Coordinates of N, CA and C in Angstrom, one line a residue:
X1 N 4.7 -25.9 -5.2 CA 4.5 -25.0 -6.3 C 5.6 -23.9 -6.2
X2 N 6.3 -23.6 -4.9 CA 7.1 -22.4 -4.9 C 7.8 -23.0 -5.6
X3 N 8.7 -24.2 -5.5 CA 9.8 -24.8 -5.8 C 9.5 -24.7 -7.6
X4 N 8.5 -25.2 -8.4 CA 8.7 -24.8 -9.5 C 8.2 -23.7 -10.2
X5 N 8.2 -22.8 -9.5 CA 8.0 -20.7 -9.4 C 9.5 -20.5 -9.1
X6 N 10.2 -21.4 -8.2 CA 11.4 -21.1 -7.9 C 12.8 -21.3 -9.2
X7 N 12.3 -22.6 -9.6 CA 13.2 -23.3 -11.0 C 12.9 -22.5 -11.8
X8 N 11.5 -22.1 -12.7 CA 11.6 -21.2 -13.0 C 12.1 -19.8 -13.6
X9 N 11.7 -19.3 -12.7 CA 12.7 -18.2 -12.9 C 14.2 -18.4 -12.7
X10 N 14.4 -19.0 -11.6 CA 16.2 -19.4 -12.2 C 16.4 -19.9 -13.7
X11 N 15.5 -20.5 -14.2 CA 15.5 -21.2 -15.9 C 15.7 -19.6 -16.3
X12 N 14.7 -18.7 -15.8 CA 14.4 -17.6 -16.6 C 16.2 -16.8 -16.7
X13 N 16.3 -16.4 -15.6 CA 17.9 -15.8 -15.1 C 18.9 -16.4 -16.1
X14 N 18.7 -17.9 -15.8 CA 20.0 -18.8 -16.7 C 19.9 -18.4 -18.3
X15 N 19.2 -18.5 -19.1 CA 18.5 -17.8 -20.1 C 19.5 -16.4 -20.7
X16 N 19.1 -15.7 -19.3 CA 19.9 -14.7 -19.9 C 21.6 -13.8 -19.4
X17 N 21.4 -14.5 -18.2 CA 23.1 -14.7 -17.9 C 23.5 -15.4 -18.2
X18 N 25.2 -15.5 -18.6 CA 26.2 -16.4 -19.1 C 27.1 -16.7 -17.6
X19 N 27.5 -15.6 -16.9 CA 27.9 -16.0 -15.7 C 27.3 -16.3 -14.5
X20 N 27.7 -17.5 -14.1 CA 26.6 -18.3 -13.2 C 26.6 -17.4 -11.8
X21 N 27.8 -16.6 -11.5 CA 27.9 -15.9 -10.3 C 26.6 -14.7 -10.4
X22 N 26.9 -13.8 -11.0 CA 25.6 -12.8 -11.9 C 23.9 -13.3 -11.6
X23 N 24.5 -14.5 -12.9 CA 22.7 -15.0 -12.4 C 22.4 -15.5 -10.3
X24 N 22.9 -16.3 -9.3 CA 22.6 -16.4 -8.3 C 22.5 -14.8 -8.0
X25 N 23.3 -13.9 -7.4 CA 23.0 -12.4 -6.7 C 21.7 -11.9 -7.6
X26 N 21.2 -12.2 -8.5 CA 20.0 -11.6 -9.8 C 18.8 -12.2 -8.6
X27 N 19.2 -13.6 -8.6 CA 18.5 -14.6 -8.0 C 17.9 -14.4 -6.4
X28 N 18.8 -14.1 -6.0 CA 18.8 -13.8 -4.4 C 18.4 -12.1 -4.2
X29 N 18.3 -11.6 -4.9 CA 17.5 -10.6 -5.2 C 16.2 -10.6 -4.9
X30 N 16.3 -11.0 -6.3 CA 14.7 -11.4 -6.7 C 13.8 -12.0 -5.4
X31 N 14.5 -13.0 -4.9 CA 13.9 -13.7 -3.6 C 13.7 -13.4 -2.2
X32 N 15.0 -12.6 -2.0 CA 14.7 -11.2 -0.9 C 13.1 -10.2 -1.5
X33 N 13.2 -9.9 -2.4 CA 12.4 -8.9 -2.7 C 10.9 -9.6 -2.5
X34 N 10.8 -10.7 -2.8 CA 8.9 -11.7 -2.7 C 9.0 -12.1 -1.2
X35 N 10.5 -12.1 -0.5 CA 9.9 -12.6 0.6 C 9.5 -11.3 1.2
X36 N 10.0 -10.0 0.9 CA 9.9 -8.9 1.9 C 8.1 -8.6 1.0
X37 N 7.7 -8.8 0.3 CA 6.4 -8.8 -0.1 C 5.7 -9.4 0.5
X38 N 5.8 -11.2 0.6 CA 5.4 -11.7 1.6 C 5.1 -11.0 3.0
X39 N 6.4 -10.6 3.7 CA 6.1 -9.9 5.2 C 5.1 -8.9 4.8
X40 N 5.2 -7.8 4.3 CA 4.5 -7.0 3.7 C 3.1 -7.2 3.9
X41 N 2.6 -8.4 3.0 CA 1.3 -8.5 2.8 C 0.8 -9.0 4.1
X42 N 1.9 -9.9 5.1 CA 1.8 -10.1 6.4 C 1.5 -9.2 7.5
X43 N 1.7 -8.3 7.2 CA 2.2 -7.2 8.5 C 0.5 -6.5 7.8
X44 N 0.6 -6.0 7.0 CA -0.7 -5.5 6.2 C -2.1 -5.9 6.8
X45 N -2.3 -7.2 7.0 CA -3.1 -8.0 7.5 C -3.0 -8.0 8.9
X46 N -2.2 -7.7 9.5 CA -2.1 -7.6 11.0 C -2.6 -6.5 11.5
X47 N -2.0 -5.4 10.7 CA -2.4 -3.7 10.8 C -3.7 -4.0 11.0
X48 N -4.7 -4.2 9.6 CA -6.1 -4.4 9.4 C -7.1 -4.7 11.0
X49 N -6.4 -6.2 11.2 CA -6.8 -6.4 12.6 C -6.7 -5.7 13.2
X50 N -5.5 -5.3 13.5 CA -5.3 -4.3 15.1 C -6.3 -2.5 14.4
X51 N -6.3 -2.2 13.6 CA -7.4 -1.3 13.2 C -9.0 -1.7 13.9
X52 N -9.0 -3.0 13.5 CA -10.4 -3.4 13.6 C -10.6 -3.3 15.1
X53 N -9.9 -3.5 15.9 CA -9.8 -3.7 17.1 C -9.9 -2.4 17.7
X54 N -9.4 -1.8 16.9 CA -9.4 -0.1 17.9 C -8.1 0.3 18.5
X55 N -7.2 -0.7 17.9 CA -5.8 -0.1 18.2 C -4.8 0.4 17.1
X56 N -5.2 1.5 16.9 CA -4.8 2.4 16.3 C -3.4 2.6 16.4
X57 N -2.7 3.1 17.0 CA -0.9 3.1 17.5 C -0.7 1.8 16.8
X58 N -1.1 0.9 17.0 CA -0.3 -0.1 17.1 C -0.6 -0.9 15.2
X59 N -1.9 -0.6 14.8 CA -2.0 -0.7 12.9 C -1.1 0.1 12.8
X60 N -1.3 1.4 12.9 CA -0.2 3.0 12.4 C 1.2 2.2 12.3
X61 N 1.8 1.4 13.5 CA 3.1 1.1 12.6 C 2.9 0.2 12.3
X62 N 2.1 -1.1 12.3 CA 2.1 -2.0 10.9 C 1.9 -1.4 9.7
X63 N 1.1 -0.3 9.2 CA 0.7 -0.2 8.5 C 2.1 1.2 7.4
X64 N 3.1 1.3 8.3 CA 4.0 2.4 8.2 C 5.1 1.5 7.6
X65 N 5.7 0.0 8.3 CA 6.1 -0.8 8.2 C 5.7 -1.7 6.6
X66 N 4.5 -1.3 6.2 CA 4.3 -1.8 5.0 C 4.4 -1.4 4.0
X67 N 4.6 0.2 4.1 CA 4.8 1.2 3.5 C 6.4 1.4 3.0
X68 N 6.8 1.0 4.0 CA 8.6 1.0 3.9 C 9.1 0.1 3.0
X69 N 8.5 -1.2 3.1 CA 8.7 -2.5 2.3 C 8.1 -2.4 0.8
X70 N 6.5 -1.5 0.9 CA 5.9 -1.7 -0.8 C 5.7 -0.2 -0.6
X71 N 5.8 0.9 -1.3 CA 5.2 1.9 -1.4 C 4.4 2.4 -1.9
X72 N 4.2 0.9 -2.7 CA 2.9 1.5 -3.8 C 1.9 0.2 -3.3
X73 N 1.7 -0.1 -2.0 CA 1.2 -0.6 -1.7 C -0.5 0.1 -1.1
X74 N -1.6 0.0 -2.0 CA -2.7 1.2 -2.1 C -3.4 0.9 -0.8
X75 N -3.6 -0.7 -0.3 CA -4.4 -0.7 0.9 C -3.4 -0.2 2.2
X76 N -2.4 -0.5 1.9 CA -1.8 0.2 3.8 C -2.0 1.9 3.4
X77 N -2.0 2.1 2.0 CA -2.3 3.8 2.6 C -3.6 4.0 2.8
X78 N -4.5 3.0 2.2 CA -6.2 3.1 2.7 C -6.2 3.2 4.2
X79 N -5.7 2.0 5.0 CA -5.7 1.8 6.0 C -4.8 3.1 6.6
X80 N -3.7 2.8 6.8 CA -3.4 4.2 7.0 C -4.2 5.5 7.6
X81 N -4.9 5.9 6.0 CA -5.4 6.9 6.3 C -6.7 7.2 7.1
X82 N -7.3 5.7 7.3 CA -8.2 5.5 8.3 C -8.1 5.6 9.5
X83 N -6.8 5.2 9.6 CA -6.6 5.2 11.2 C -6.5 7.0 11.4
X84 N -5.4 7.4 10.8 CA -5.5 9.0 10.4 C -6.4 9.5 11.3
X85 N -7.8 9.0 10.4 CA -8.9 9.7 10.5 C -9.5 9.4 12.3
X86 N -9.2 8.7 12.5 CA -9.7 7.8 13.6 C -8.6 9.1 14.9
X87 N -7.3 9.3 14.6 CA -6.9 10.3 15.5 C -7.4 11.6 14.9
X88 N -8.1 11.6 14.2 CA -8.5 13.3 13.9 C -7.4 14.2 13.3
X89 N -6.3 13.4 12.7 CA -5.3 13.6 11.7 C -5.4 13.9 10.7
X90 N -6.4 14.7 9.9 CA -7.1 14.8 8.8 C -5.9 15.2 7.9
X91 N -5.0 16.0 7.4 CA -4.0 16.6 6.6 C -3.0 15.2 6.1
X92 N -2.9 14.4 7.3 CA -2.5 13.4 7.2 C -3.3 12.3 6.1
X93 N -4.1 12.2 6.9 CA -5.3 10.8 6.4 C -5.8 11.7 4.3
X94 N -5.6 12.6 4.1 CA -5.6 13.5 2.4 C -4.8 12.7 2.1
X95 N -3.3 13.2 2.7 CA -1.7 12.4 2.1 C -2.2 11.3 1.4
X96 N -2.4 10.2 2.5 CA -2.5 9.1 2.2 C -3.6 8.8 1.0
X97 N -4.7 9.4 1.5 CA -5.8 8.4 0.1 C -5.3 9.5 -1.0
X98 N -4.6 10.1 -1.3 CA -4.2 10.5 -2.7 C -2.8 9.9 -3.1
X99 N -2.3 9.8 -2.4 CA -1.6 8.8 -2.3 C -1.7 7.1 -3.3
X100 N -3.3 6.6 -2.2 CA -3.7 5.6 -3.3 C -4.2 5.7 -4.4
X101 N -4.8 7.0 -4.6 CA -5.1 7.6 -6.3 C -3.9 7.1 -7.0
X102 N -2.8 7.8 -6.6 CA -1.9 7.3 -7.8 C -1.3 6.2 -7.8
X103 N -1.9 5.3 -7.3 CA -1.4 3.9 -7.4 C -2.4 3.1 -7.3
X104 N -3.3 3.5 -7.3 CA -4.6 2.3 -7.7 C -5.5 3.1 -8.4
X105 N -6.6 1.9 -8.5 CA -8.1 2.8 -9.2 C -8.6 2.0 -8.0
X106 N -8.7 0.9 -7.6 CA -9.7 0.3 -6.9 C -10.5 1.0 -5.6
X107 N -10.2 2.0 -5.3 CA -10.6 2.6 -4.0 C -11.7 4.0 -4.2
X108 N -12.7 3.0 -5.3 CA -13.7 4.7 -5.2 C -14.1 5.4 -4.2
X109 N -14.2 4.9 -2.9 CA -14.8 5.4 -1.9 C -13.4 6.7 -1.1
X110 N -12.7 6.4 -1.8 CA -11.7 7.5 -1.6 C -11.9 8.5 -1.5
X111 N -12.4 8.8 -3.0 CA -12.7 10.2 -3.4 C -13.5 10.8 -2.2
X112 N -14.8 9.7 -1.7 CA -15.4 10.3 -0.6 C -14.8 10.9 0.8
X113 N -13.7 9.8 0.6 CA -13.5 9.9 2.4 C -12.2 11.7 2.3
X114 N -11.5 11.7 0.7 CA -11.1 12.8 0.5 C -11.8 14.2 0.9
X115 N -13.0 13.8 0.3 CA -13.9 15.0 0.5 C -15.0 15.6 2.2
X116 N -14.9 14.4 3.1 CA -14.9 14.2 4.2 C -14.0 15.1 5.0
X117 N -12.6 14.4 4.4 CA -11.6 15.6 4.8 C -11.3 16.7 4.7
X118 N -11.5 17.1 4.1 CA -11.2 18.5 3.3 C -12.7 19.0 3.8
X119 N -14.0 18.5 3.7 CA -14.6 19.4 4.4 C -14.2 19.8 6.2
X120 N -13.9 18.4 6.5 CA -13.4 18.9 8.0 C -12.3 20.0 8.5
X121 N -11.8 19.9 7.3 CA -10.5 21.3 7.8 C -11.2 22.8 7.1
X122 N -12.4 22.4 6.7 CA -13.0 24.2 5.7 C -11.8 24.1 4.7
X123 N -12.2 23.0 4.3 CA -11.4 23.4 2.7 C -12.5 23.0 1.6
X124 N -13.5 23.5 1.4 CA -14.3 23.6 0.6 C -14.2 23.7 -0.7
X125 N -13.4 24.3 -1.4 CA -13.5 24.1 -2.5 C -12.6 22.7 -3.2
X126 N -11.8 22.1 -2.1 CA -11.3 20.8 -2.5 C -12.7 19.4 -2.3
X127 N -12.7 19.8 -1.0 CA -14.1 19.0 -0.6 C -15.5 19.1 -2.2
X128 N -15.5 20.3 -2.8 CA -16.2 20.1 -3.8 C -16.2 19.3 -4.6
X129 N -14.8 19.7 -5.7 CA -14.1 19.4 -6.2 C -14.2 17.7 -6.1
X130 N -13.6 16.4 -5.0 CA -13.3 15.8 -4.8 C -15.0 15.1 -5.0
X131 N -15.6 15.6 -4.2 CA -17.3 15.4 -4.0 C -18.1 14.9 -5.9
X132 N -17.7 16.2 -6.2 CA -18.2 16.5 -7.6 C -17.6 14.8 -8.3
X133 N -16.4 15.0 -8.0 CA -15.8 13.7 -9.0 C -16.0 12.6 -8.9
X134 N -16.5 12.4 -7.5 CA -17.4 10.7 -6.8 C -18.2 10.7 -7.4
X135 N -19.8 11.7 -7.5 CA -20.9 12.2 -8.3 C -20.8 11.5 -9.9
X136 N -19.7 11.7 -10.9 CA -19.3 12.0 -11.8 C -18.6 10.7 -12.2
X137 N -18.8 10.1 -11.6 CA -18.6 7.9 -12.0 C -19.5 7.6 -12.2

């Protein structure tokens, strides 16, 4: 199946380049870019595990590593910001799940874990705020 996902879009490229040199670097682009998504969603998955396991250091930079590659990648800042929370990183572990606000919707439970945080540092009126707007779905 890669192979005709791969023809494909070369058909697609040929299409609209005239110069064959143009279209390949378009191409080899393109295919750098899915395979570093690939690792991405690779490493992503590893993080997860080593989270699950309780090794935290060691998700933190898978999960930092996947960050570099997609940035709008919503679960490594979920993850992320769990582990965050897991060192009592709280200022940090905010970054992150607002972070996935602007790049996802799928993470209602955010809003919660936002508001978790922000009550842990006595930041109350964000902790409301955030609380109120979980409420408010």
């Amino acid at each position: 199946m890669e192979t005709k996902i791969s023809s494909a879009i070369f058909n697609f490229f040929d299409s609209i380049f005239i110069n064959d040199n143009n279209k390949q670097i378009i191409f080899d682009i393109y295919t750098k870019y899915m395979l570093e998504l690939d690792q991405a969603n690779i490493m992503l998955n590893e993080g997860i595990s080593l989270y699950e396991k309780n090794d935290f250091a060691n998700a933190l930079n898978k999960f930092n590593s996947v960050i570099s590659k997609d940035n709008k990648n919503s679960y490594a800042y979920y993850y992320r910001g769990l582990v965050y929370d897991e060192l009592k990183k709280h200022a940090q572990a905010i970054t992150d799940y607002l972070n996935v606000l602007k790049v996802s919707e799928e993470f209602p439970i955010v809003n919660y874990m936002l508001a978790v945080d922000y009550d842990t540092l006595a930041n109350y009126k964000n902790a409301y705020k955030t609380s109120s707007h979980n409420h408010n779905q």
